Amino acid sequence: MENTIAKRRWIRLIPVAFITYSLAYLDRANFGFATAGGMGKDLHITAATSSLLGSLFFLGYFFFQIPGALYAANQSARKLIFWSLILWGGLATATGLISNVNALIVIRFMLGVVESAVMPAMLIFLSRWFTKTERSKANTFLILGNPVTILWMSVLSGYLIRSAGWRWMFILEGLPAIIWAFFWWRLVNDQPADAKWLTGGEKEALAGQLLLEQADIKPVKNYAAAFRSKTVILLCLQYACWSIGVYGFVMWLPSIINAAPNSNIVHTGWLSAVPYLLAIISMLATSYFSDKTLRRKIFVWPFLLVGAIAFYGSYLVGPNHFWISFILLIIAGGAMYAPYGPFFAIITEILPGNVAGGAIALINSFGALGSFAGAYLVGYLNGKTGSFNASYIFMAGSLLLAAVLTLVAVRNKKV
């Protein structure tokens, strides 16, 4: 019966979770293509304002992580994500209709607010449906929505901008989230107990396995106690540093490629997709071996270290050797994405269920601050220095620190 339950959960829930997170990522990451594709010129956006706009999403993303996660944990992740889909799809579509920078500032911030609860809510949702031996893989399939989306979005956005302009790109890429909200509502349940497609015996077997896992975790009284935990604090700092590298890379890679000799927006789209192809492969492999061995830490820090070395290598190579630098950026992208599944499995395996959701939200909110810093400071350094070298050093240092913090945070944990 266990094998039947396993297959039905993966087939029923993982594609839905994947598509939902893919649409969230589509509507936050296409901004980098609009910037490279003429939006700045049309709206008279300065370099400094462009950096601010690229990072404002993450400031909104920071503020509502914990309230959203608490609602998902104590009320309904299903309902929260349904309304988030509709609202972020509307805001993304509205981005294609604005005519001034002030409206764009408001929309970017509000898009971050609306999407802030999605990641912790989805992780809480999956933790109620998948056991310890499946969790890294389940998390990975969710977060695969990130690189997979950027892979096809990079190509599609390049063509849309060339044929219809950046406004239509936002409109056509925003509407699917609104439509998908109703599929989400129809296809998922908050918990196994609510699912009509499981028998009573199947529900009891899954609930028993999840309850048994919680018995081995040291109790934590409440959210305040969890938030004061040294491990949680260090993981917050680690994820902030990691996110500096990831989102400095995601938001500014199109501009880096577009600045190469003889480049255009379509070429930029195709080349921007390549690092995410490696990211998909590395994430799947890492999650597979992490779940097979039930080891987490060893599948996190080495990849962050490789990413740091690759960024530093791009700095050493310099702008006159574009293709060598680009290969190193591909390696950096693949390495930065690889550890997501094992990393989020760590949190649910060292903290009890009553506080794990809040801890995920706190850690993810610090990741949002790191994302804000990465998106803003990478853009600022690029504009201030007139090259990408300083930002490569900045991202390399951030990933190196993230690798060290991983080792320190979980050195005494059996993960």
XYZ file of C-alpha atoms in Angstrom:
415
model
C 0.000 0.000 0.000
C 2.898 2.361 0.756
C 4.079 2.258 -2.854
C 0.552 3.060 -4.078
C 0.303 6.034 -1.710
C 3.751 7.256 -2.783
C 2.957 7.152 -6.503
C -0.406 8.851 -6.113
C 1.011 11.691 -4.024
C 3.849 12.389 -6.459
C 1.609 12.272 -9.518
C -1.185 14.307 -7.929
C 0.662 17.001 -5.982
C 4.178 17.587 -7.301
C 3.205 18.775 -10.816
C 0.707 21.222 -9.279
C 3.268 22.559 -6.796
C 5.875 22.817 -9.554
C 3.622 24.801 -11.905
C 2.482 27.127 -9.108
C 5.994 28.040 -8.040
C 7.053 28.307 -11.688
C 4.443 30.989 -12.291
C 5.557 32.877 -9.187
C 9.108 32.826 -10.431
C 8.142 33.840 -13.951
C 6.488 37.024 -12.709
C 9.428 38.093 -10.586
C 12.370 37.209 -12.861
C 11.173 38.629 -16.186
C 11.934 42.123 -14.891
C 15.605 41.598 -15.767
C 14.651 41.026 -19.412
C 12.429 44.087 -19.521
C 15.355 46.122 -18.187
C 17.659 44.770 -20.888
C 14.899 45.068 -23.523
C 14.070 48.778 -23.476
C 11.876 49.438 -20.428
C 14.495 51.718 -18.889
C 14.665 53.866 -21.989
C 10.885 54.060 -22.436
C 10.224 55.065 -18.824
C 13.398 57.191 -18.477
C 14.784 55.030 -15.659
C 18.259 55.958 -14.425
C 20.875 53.318 -13.538
C 20.385 53.958 -9.801
C 16.587 53.696 -10.070
C 16.926 50.523 -12.135
C 18.929 48.903 -9.326
C 16.290 49.989 -6.813
C 13.448 48.631 -8.946
C 15.213 45.323 -9.425
C 15.549 44.904 -5.661
C 12.268 46.432 -4.403
C 10.457 43.138 -4.944
C 12.586 41.552 -2.227
C 11.913 44.332 0.259
C 8.178 43.626 -0.040
C 9.006 39.908 0.027
C 10.743 40.337 3.402
C 7.940 41.941 5.396
C 5.144 39.383 5.023
C 7.003 36.066 5.166
C 6.200 35.226 8.782
C 2.516 36.321 8.821
C 1.950 34.339 5.627
C 3.688 31.247 6.997
C 1.715 31.395 10.254
C -1.529 31.607 8.287
C -0.464 28.652 6.123
C 0.564 26.606 9.180
C -2.480 27.389 11.319
C -5.207 28.051 8.734
C -4.865 27.078 5.064
C -1.929 27.054 2.646
C -4.408 26.176 -0.104
C -6.483 29.340 0.397
C -3.438 31.579 0.850
C -1.809 30.430 -2.389
C -5.099 30.691 -4.318
C -5.460 34.410 -3.567
C -1.734 34.998 -4.022
C -1.912 33.563 -7.553
C -4.713 35.922 -8.522
C -3.090 38.994 -6.981
C 0.430 38.456 -8.305
C -0.896 37.638 -11.770
C -2.849 40.898 -11.736
C 0.134 42.927 -10.569
C 2.460 41.321 -13.123
C -0.009 42.066 -15.916
C -0.416 45.637 -14.682
C 3.356 46.130 -15.048
C 2.829 46.114 -18.807
C 0.276 48.924 -18.575
C 2.087 51.526 -16.452
C 3.499 54.733 -17.895
C 5.714 56.143 -15.125
C 8.362 55.058 -12.667
C 6.321 55.804 -9.531
C 3.651 53.279 -10.530
C 6.384 50.742 -11.274
C 7.895 51.264 -7.806
C 4.538 50.536 -6.148
C 3.853 47.467 -8.297
C 7.295 45.920 -7.728
C 6.990 46.341 -3.964
C 3.429 44.971 -3.856
C 4.406 42.019 -6.072
C 6.964 41.087 -3.405
C 4.354 41.431 -0.648
C 1.883 39.159 -2.462
C 4.463 36.500 -3.347
C 6.156 36.543 0.078
C 4.009 33.797 1.575
C 4.244 31.409 -1.365
C 7.602 29.751 -0.644
C 7.099 29.049 3.094
C 3.464 28.059 2.479
C 4.494 25.567 -0.205
C 7.237 24.074 1.998
C 4.758 23.704 4.866
C 2.277 22.138 2.448
C 4.825 19.575 1.197
C 6.011 18.719 4.732
C 2.442 17.524 5.468
C 2.388 15.200 2.484
C 5.926 13.785 2.173
C 8.048 11.867 4.675
C 11.684 12.356 5.691
C 13.018 9.989 3.030
C 11.144 11.935 0.326
C 11.398 15.505 1.549
C 14.589 16.692 -0.128
C 13.322 15.393 -3.476
C 9.866 16.932 -2.958
C 11.418 20.304 -2.040
C 13.679 20.084 -5.060
C 10.816 19.443 -7.482
C 9.104 22.510 -6.038
C 12.158 24.754 -6.321
C 12.952 23.338 -9.776
C 10.205 25.713 -10.817
C 12.848 28.412 -10.409
C 15.562 27.322 -12.902
C 13.143 25.544 -15.255
C 11.056 28.694 -15.516
C 14.052 30.922 -16.120
C 15.284 28.482 -18.759
C 12.168 28.740 -20.960
C 11.290 32.263 -19.849
C 14.706 33.499 -20.989
C 14.088 32.274 -24.516
C 10.399 33.253 -24.641
C 10.958 36.719 -23.176
C 13.666 37.485 -25.693
C 11.320 36.691 -28.573
C 8.330 38.464 -27.005
C 10.315 41.655 -26.452
C 11.649 41.597 -29.999
C 8.266 40.934 -31.600
C 5.816 42.770 -29.310
C 7.839 44.789 -26.792
C 8.371 44.573 -23.045
C 4.787 45.640 -22.215
C 3.223 42.636 -23.942
C 5.829 40.385 -22.357
C 4.547 41.369 -18.888
C 0.883 41.054 -19.896
C 1.207 37.661 -21.594
C 3.387 36.239 -18.818
C 1.154 37.590 -16.006
C -2.243 36.236 -17.099
C -1.460 32.483 -16.663
C -1.168 32.867 -12.861
C -4.757 34.134 -12.629
C -6.051 31.223 -14.706
C -3.976 28.661 -12.794
C -5.387 29.789 -9.421
C -8.616 27.934 -10.165
C -6.769 24.743 -11.134
C -4.792 24.964 -7.866
C -8.009 25.299 -5.839
C -9.570 22.294 -7.529
C -6.563 19.957 -7.390
C -5.059 20.246 -3.891
C -6.028 19.694 -0.251
C -4.272 21.170 2.760
C -3.678 17.812 4.465
C -4.012 14.100 3.697
C -7.044 13.915 6.002
C -8.903 16.247 3.605
C -8.143 14.250 0.458
C -11.059 12.318 -1.063
C -8.646 10.449 -3.342
C -7.022 8.614 -0.389
C -8.711 5.795 1.525
C -9.071 5.932 5.295
C -6.289 3.372 5.721
C -3.942 5.318 3.456
C -4.587 8.512 5.409
C -3.829 6.776 8.702
C -0.623 5.173 7.370
C 0.766 8.480 6.107
C -0.270 10.381 9.256
C 1.359 7.696 11.417
C 4.656 7.915 9.537
C 4.777 11.707 9.785
C 3.924 11.576 13.508
C 6.641 8.991 14.122
C 9.255 11.293 12.575
C 8.296 14.113 14.934
C 8.903 11.868 17.960
C 12.677 11.932 17.342
C 12.908 15.740 17.253
C 13.648 17.681 20.429
C 10.574 19.728 21.455
C 10.632 23.514 21.075
C 8.092 25.417 23.191
C 7.053 28.163 20.772
C 8.138 30.408 17.906
C 10.041 32.753 20.205
C 12.185 29.884 21.464
C 12.782 28.660 17.913
C 13.752 32.138 16.685
C 16.301 32.478 19.503
C 17.914 29.177 18.585
C 21.558 29.560 17.554
C 21.014 27.152 14.658
C 18.057 29.120 13.281
C 19.936 32.436 13.600
C 22.960 31.050 11.764
C 20.775 29.529 9.037
C 19.115 32.943 8.604
C 22.523 34.550 8.036
C 23.607 31.683 5.783
C 20.532 31.967 3.577
C 20.908 35.750 3.341
C 24.490 35.383 2.061
C 23.506 32.589 -0.320
C 20.623 34.677 -1.717
C 22.957 37.607 -2.399
C 24.776 35.419 -4.895
C 21.665 33.812 -6.401
C 19.644 36.952 -7.015
C 22.568 39.142 -7.981
C 23.078 36.481 -10.653
C 19.403 36.039 -11.663
C 18.541 39.725 -11.924
C 21.663 40.885 -13.763
C 22.740 37.926 -15.909
C 20.723 39.207 -18.923
C 22.463 42.584 -18.674
C 25.873 40.919 -18.333
C 25.287 38.849 -21.480
C 23.620 41.688 -23.385
C 26.735 43.821 -22.867
C 28.900 41.327 -24.777
C 30.088 42.304 -28.285
C 27.584 41.608 -31.087
C 24.861 40.537 -28.636
C 21.120 41.191 -28.987
C 18.073 40.442 -26.859
C 17.296 37.089 -28.545
C 20.903 35.873 -28.173
C 20.775 37.091 -24.581
C 17.653 35.004 -24.003
C 19.192 31.791 -25.324
C 22.497 32.220 -23.488
C 20.756 33.220 -20.231
C 18.942 29.875 -20.275
C 22.110 27.742 -20.281
C 23.116 28.087 -16.577
C 19.635 26.980 -15.558
C 19.916 23.784 -17.564
C 22.917 22.824 -15.421
C 20.988 23.995 -12.345
C 18.158 21.551 -13.103
C 20.560 18.622 -13.474
C 22.519 19.492 -10.326
C 19.356 19.959 -8.236
C 17.915 16.591 -9.255
C 21.183 14.755 -8.620
C 21.778 16.441 -5.282
C 18.276 15.755 -3.968
C 18.453 12.115 -5.072
C 21.684 11.394 -3.229
C 20.677 13.485 -0.224
C 17.482 11.466 0.270
C 19.257 8.186 -0.456
C 21.932 8.808 2.194
C 19.780 11.010 4.498
C 22.749 13.380 4.589
C 22.008 17.065 4.107
C 24.948 19.260 5.102
C 27.450 17.572 2.765
C 25.136 18.391 -0.148
C 24.963 22.100 0.713
C 28.268 23.764 1.606
C 30.546 22.221 -1.085
C 28.298 23.546 -3.859
C 28.277 27.035 -2.366
C 32.065 26.915 -2.253
C 32.210 25.897 -5.938
C 29.919 28.830 -6.786
C 32.224 31.220 -4.938
C 35.274 29.910 -6.785
C 33.487 30.189 -10.160
C 32.540 33.844 -9.557
C 36.094 34.626 -8.492
C 37.343 32.882 -11.626
C 35.093 35.143 -13.748
C 36.681 38.128 -12.042
C 40.203 36.849 -12.785
C 39.375 36.109 -16.430
C 38.073 39.633 -16.998
C 35.715 41.106 -19.623
C 38.021 40.466 -22.595
C 37.456 36.698 -22.464
C 33.663 36.525 -22.590
C 33.246 32.819 -23.363
C 35.558 31.623 -20.591
C 33.831 33.961 -18.173
C 30.430 32.726 -19.357
C 31.378 29.062 -18.770
C 32.371 29.970 -15.222
C 29.024 31.725 -14.768
C 27.265 28.547 -15.949
C 29.148 26.597 -13.261
C 28.290 29.220 -10.633
C 24.600 29.056 -11.541
C 24.472 25.256 -11.384
C 26.337 25.167 -8.076
C 24.192 27.823 -6.379
C 20.945 26.032 -7.198
C 22.035 22.474 -6.375
C 21.602 22.582 -2.545
C 18.043 23.950 -2.228
C 16.304 20.605 -1.614
C 18.690 19.364 1.104
C 18.839 22.808 2.740
C 15.099 23.117 3.330
C 14.955 19.472 4.438
C 17.420 20.373 7.219
C 14.964 22.806 8.807
C 12.055 20.359 9.005
C 14.354 17.626 10.347
C 15.936 19.574 13.222
C 12.831 21.467 14.392
C 9.431 20.065 15.473
C 6.342 20.658 13.363
C 4.846 23.241 15.730
C 7.635 25.747 14.947
C 9.169 24.529 11.666
C 6.812 26.651 9.533
C 7.691 29.859 11.373
C 11.406 29.039 11.225
C 11.196 28.445 7.462
C 9.504 31.830 7.094
C 12.118 33.597 9.227
C 14.986 32.024 7.297
C 13.293 32.786 3.990
C 12.705 36.405 5.056
C 16.433 36.807 5.669
C 16.921 35.262 2.235
C 14.685 38.052 0.925
C 16.949 40.645 2.551
C 19.944 38.965 0.932
C 18.091 38.946 -2.385
C 17.373 42.661 -1.996
C 21.046 43.329 -1.258
C 22.205 41.146 -4.140
C 19.817 42.613 -6.711
C 20.500 46.199 -5.617
C 24.236 46.121 -4.892
C 25.188 44.085 -7.959
C 23.327 46.600 -10.119
C 24.888 49.486 -8.189
C 28.424 48.091 -8.533
C 27.924 47.430 -12.242
C 26.750 51.009 -12.814
C 29.325 52.621 -10.524
C 32.394 50.802 -11.851
C 31.294 50.389 -15.472
C 32.136 46.665 -15.388
C 30.997 43.451 -13.727
C 34.259 42.659 -11.921
C 33.350 44.211 -8.570
C 30.010 42.400 -8.499
C 31.738 39.056 -9.207
C 33.946 39.593 -6.145
C 30.912 40.595 -4.071
C 28.938 37.473 -5.030
C 31.987 35.223 -4.541
C 32.534 36.548 -1.020
C 28.870 36.126 -0.124
C 28.792 32.484 -1.247
C 32.043 31.705 0.563
C 30.577 33.092 3.789
C 27.386 31.062 3.209
C 29.454 27.866 2.899
C 31.265 28.580 6.182
C 28.014 29.434 7.996
C 26.485 26.135 6.841
C 29.286 24.201 8.519
C 29.005 26.221 11.716
C 25.187 26.140 11.899
C 24.727 22.366 11.663
C 28.087 21.035 12.860
C 26.530 19.166 15.798
C 23.374 18.091 13.993
C 22.876 14.616 12.526
C 22.001 15.856 9.051
